[in-house]
PDB file of C-alpha atoms in Angstrom:
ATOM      1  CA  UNK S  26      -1.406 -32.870 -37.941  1.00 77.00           C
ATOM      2  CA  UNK S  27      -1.991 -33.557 -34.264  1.00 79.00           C
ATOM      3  CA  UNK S  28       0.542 -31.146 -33.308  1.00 81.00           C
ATOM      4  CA  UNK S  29      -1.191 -28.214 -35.722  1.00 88.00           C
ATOM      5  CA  UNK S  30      -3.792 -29.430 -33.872  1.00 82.00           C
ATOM      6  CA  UNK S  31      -3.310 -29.158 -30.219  1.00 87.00           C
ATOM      7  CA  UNK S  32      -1.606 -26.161 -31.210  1.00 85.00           C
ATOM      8  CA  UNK S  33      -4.507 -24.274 -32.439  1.00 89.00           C
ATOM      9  CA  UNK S  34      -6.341 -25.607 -29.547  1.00 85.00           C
ATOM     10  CA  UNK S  35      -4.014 -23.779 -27.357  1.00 86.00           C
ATOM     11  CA  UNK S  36      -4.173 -20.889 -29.386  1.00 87.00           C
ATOM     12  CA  UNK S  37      -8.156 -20.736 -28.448  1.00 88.00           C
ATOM     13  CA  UNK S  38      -7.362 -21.015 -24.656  1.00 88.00           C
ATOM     14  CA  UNK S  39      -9.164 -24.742 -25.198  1.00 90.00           C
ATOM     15  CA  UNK S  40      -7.037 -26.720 -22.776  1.00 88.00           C
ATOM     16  CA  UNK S  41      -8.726 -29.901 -22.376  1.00 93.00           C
ATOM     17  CA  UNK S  42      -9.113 -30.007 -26.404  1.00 93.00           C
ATOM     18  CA  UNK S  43      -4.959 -29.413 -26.453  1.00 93.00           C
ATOM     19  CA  UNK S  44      -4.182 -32.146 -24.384  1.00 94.00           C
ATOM     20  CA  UNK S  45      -6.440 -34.664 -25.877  1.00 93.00           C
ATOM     21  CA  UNK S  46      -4.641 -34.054 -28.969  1.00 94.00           C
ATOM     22  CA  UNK S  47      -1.216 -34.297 -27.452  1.00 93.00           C
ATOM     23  CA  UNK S  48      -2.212 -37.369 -25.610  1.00 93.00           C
ATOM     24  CA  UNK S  49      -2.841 -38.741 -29.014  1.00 93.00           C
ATOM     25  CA  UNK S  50       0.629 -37.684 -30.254  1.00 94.00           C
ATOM     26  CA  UNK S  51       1.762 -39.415 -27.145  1.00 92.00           C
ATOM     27  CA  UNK S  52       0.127 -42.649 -27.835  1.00 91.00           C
ATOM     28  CA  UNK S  53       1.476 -42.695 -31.516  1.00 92.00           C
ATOM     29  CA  UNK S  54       4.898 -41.609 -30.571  1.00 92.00           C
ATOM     30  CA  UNK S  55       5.892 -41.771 -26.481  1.00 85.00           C
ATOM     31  CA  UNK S  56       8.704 -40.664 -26.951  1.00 85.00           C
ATOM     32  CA  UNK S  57       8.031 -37.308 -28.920  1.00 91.00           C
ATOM     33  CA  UNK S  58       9.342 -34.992 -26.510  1.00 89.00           C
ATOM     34  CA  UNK S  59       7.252 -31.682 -27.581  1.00 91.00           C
ATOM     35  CA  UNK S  60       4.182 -33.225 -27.205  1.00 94.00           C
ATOM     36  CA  UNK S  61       5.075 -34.606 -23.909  1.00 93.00           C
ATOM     37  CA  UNK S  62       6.657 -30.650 -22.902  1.00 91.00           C
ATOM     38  CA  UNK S  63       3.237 -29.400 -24.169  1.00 93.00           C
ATOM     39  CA  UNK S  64       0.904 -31.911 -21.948  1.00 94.00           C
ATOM     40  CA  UNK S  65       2.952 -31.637 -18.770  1.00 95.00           C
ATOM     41  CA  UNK S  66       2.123 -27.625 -19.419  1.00 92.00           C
ATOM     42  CA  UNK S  67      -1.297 -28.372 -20.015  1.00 94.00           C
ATOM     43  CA  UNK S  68      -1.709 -30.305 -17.158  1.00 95.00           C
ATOM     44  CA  UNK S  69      -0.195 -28.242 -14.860  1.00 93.00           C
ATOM     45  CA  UNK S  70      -2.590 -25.364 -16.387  1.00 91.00           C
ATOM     46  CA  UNK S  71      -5.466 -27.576 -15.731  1.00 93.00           C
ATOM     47  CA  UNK S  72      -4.382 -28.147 -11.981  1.00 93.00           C
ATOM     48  CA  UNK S  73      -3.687 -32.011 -12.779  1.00 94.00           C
ATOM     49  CA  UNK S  74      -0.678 -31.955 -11.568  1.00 93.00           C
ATOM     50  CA  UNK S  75      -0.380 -35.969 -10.796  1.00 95.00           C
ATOM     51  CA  UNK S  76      -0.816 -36.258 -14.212  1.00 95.00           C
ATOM     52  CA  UNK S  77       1.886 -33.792 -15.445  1.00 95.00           C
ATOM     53  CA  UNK S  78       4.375 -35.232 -12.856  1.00 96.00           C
ATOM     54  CA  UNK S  79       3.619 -38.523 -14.208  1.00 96.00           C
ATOM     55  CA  UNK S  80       5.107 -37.349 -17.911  1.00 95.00           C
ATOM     56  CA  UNK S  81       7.915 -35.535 -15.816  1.00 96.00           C
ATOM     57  CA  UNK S  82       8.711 -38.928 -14.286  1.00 96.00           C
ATOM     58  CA  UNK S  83       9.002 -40.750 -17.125  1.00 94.00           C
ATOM     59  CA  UNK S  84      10.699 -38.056 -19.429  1.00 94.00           C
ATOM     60  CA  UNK S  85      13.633 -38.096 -16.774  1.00 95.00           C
ATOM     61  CA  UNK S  86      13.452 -41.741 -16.127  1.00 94.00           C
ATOM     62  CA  UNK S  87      14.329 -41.455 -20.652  1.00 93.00           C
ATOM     63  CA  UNK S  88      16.841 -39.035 -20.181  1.00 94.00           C
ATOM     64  CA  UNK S  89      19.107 -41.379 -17.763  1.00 92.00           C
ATOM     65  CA  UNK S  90      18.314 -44.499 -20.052  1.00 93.00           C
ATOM     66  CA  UNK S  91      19.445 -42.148 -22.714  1.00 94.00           C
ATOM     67  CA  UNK S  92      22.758 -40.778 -20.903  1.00 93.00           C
ATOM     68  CA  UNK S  93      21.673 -37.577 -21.502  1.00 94.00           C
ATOM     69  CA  UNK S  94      20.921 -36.316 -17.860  1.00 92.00           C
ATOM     70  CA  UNK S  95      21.533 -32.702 -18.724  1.00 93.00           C
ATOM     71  CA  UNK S  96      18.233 -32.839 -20.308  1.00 94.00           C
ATOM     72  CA  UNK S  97      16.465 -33.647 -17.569  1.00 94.00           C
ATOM     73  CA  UNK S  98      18.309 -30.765 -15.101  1.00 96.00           C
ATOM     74  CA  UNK S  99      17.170 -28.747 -17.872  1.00 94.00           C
ATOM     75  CA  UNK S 100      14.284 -29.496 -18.127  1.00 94.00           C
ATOM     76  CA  UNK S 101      13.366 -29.962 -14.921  1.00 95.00           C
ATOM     77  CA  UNK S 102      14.917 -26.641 -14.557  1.00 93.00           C
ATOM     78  CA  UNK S 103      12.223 -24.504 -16.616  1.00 93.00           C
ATOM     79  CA  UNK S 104       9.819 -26.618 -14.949  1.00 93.00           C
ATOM     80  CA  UNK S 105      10.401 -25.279 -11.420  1.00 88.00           C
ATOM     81  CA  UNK S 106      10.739 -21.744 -12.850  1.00 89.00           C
ATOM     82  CA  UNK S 107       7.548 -22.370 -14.362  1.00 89.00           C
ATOM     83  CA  UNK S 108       6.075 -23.760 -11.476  1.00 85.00           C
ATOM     84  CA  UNK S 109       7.798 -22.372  -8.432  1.00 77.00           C
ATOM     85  CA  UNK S 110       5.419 -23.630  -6.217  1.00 80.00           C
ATOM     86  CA  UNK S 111       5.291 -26.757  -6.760  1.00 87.00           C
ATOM     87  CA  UNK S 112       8.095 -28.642  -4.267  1.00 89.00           C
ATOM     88  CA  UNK S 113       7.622 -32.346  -6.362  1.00 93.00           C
ATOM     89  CA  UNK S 114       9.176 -29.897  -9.020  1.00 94.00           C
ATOM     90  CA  UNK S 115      11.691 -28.672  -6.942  1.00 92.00           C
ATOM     91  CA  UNK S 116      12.643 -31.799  -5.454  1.00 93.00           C
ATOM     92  CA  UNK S 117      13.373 -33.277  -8.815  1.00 95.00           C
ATOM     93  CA  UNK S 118      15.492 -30.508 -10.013  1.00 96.00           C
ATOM     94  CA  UNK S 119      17.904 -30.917  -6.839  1.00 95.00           C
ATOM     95  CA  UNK S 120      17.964 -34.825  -7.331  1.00 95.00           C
ATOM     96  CA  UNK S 121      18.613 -34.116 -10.563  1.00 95.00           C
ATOM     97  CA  UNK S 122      21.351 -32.050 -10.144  1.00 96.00           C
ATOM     98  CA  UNK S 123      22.728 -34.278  -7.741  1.00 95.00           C
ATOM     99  CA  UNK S 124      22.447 -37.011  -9.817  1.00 93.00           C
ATOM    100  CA  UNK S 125      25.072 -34.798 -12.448  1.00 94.00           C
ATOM    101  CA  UNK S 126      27.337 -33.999  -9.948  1.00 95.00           C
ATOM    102  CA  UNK S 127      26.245 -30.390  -9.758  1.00 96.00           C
ATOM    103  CA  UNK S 128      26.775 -30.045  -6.187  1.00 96.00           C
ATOM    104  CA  UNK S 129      27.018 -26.457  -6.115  1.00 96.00           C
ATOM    105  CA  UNK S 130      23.893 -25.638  -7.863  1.00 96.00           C
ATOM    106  CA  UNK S 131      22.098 -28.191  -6.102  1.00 97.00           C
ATOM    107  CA  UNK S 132      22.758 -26.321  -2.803  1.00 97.00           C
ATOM    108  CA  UNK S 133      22.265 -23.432  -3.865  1.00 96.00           C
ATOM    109  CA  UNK S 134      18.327 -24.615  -5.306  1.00 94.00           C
ATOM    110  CA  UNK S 135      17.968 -26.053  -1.810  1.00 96.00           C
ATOM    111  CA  UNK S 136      19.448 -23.211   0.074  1.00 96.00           C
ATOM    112  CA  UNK S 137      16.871 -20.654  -1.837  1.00 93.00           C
ATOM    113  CA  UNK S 138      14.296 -23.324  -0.737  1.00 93.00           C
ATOM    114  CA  UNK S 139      15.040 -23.315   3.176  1.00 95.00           C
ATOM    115  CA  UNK S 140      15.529 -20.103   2.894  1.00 95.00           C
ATOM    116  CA  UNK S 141      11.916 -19.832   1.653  1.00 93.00           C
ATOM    117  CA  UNK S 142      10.469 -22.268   4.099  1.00 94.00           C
ATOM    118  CA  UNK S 143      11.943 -20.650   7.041  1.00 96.00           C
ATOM    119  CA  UNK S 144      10.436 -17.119   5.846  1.00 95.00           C
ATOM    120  CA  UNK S 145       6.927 -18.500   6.097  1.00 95.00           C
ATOM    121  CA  UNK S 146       7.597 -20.020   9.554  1.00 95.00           C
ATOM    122  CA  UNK S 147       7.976 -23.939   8.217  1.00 95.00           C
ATOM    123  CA  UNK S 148      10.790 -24.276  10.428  1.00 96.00           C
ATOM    124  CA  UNK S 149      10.288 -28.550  10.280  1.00 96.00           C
ATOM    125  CA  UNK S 150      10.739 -28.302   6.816  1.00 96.00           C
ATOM    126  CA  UNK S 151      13.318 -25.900   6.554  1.00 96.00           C
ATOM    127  CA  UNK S 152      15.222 -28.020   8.738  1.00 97.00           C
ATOM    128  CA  UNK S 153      14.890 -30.979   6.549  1.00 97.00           C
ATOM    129  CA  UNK S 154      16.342 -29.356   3.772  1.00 97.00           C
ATOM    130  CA  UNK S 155      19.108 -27.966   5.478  1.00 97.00           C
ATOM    131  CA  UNK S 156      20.077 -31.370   6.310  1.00 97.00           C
ATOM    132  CA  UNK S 157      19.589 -32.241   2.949  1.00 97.00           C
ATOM    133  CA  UNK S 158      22.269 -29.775   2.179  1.00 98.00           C
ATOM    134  CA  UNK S 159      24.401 -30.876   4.830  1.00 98.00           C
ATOM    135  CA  UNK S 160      24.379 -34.380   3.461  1.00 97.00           C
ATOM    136  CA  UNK S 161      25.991 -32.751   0.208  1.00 97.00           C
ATOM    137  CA  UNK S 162      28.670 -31.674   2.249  1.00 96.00           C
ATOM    138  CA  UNK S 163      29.444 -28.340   0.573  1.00 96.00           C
ATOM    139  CA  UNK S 164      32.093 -26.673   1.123  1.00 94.00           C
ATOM    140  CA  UNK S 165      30.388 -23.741   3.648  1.00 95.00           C
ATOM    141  CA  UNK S 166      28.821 -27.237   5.409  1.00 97.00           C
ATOM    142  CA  UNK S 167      30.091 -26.173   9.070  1.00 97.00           C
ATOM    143  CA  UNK S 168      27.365 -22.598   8.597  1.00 96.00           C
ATOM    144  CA  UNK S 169      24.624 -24.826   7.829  1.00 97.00           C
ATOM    145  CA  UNK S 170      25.216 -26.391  10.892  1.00 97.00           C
ATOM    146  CA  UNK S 171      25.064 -23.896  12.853  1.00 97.00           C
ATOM    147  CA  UNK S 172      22.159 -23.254  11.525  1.00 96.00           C
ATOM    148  CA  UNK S 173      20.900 -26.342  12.006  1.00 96.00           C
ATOM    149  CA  UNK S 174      22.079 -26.311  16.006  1.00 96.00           C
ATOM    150  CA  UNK S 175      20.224 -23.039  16.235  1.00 95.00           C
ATOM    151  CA  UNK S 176      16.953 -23.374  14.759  1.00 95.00           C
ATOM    152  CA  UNK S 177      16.741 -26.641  16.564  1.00 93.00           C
ATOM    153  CA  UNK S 178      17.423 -25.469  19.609  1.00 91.00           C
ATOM    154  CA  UNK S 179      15.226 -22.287  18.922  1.00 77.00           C
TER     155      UNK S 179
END
């Protein structure tokens, strides 16, 4: 009933309404993973963002108790597409990959994100994830430090 709930809630654009009702579901049954997909939305729609990354947190923390760590890359995945912005998001999604042995795809996510940081002129940051990459020692790893060598030394 709670979902039906929350789920006409969202239907009316009432927000707040939606996630009290998910919250609810949440409290019932922590580990019922719609309403906790639905709330980190909501939350993120709401601009609480501590909030959502909280339920993030501990939805991949469930995942790797699990041994199901592909559910956290994917979700974390549609996350950050979701929420491109947001670099917590982003963050997670590389660790996560990482964490599966996805090497390839996790420098790739981090190359698209130095890639983005540089275009804005964030060159500290930019750096920091192109030694993030270079820690991952890919198999291109001697470009990214040349890259490296030549944005530090401008």
């Amino acid at each position: 009933i709670f979902h039906q709930l929350g789920d006409i809630h969202i239907q009316r654009l009432a927000w707040k309404e939606a996630a009290a009702a998910y919250d609810a579901i949440r409290q019932l049954s922590p580990e019922d993973e719609k309403a906790s997909l639905r709330l980190i939305d909501l939350y993120f729609k709401q601009g609480q963002d501590e909030q959502a990354m909280q339920i993030v947190d501990g939805c991949v923390k469930r995942y790797a108790e699990q041994g199901v760590p592909q559910r956290a890359v994917s979700l974390l995945r549609d996350l950050y597409e979701a929420h491109a912005k947001d670099e917590r998001l982003r963050s997670r999604y590389v660790d996560a990959l990482v964490a599966t042995r996805d090497i390839d795809r996790a420098v790739g996510a981090l190359d698209a994100w130095g890639e983005s940081l540089l275009s804005v002129g964030k060159i500290a940051e930019g750096i920091a994830v192109i030694e993030r990459i270079v820690s991952l020692k890919p198999k291109n790893v001697e470009d990214y430090l040349a890259l490296l060598e030549q944005l530090r030394t401008g």
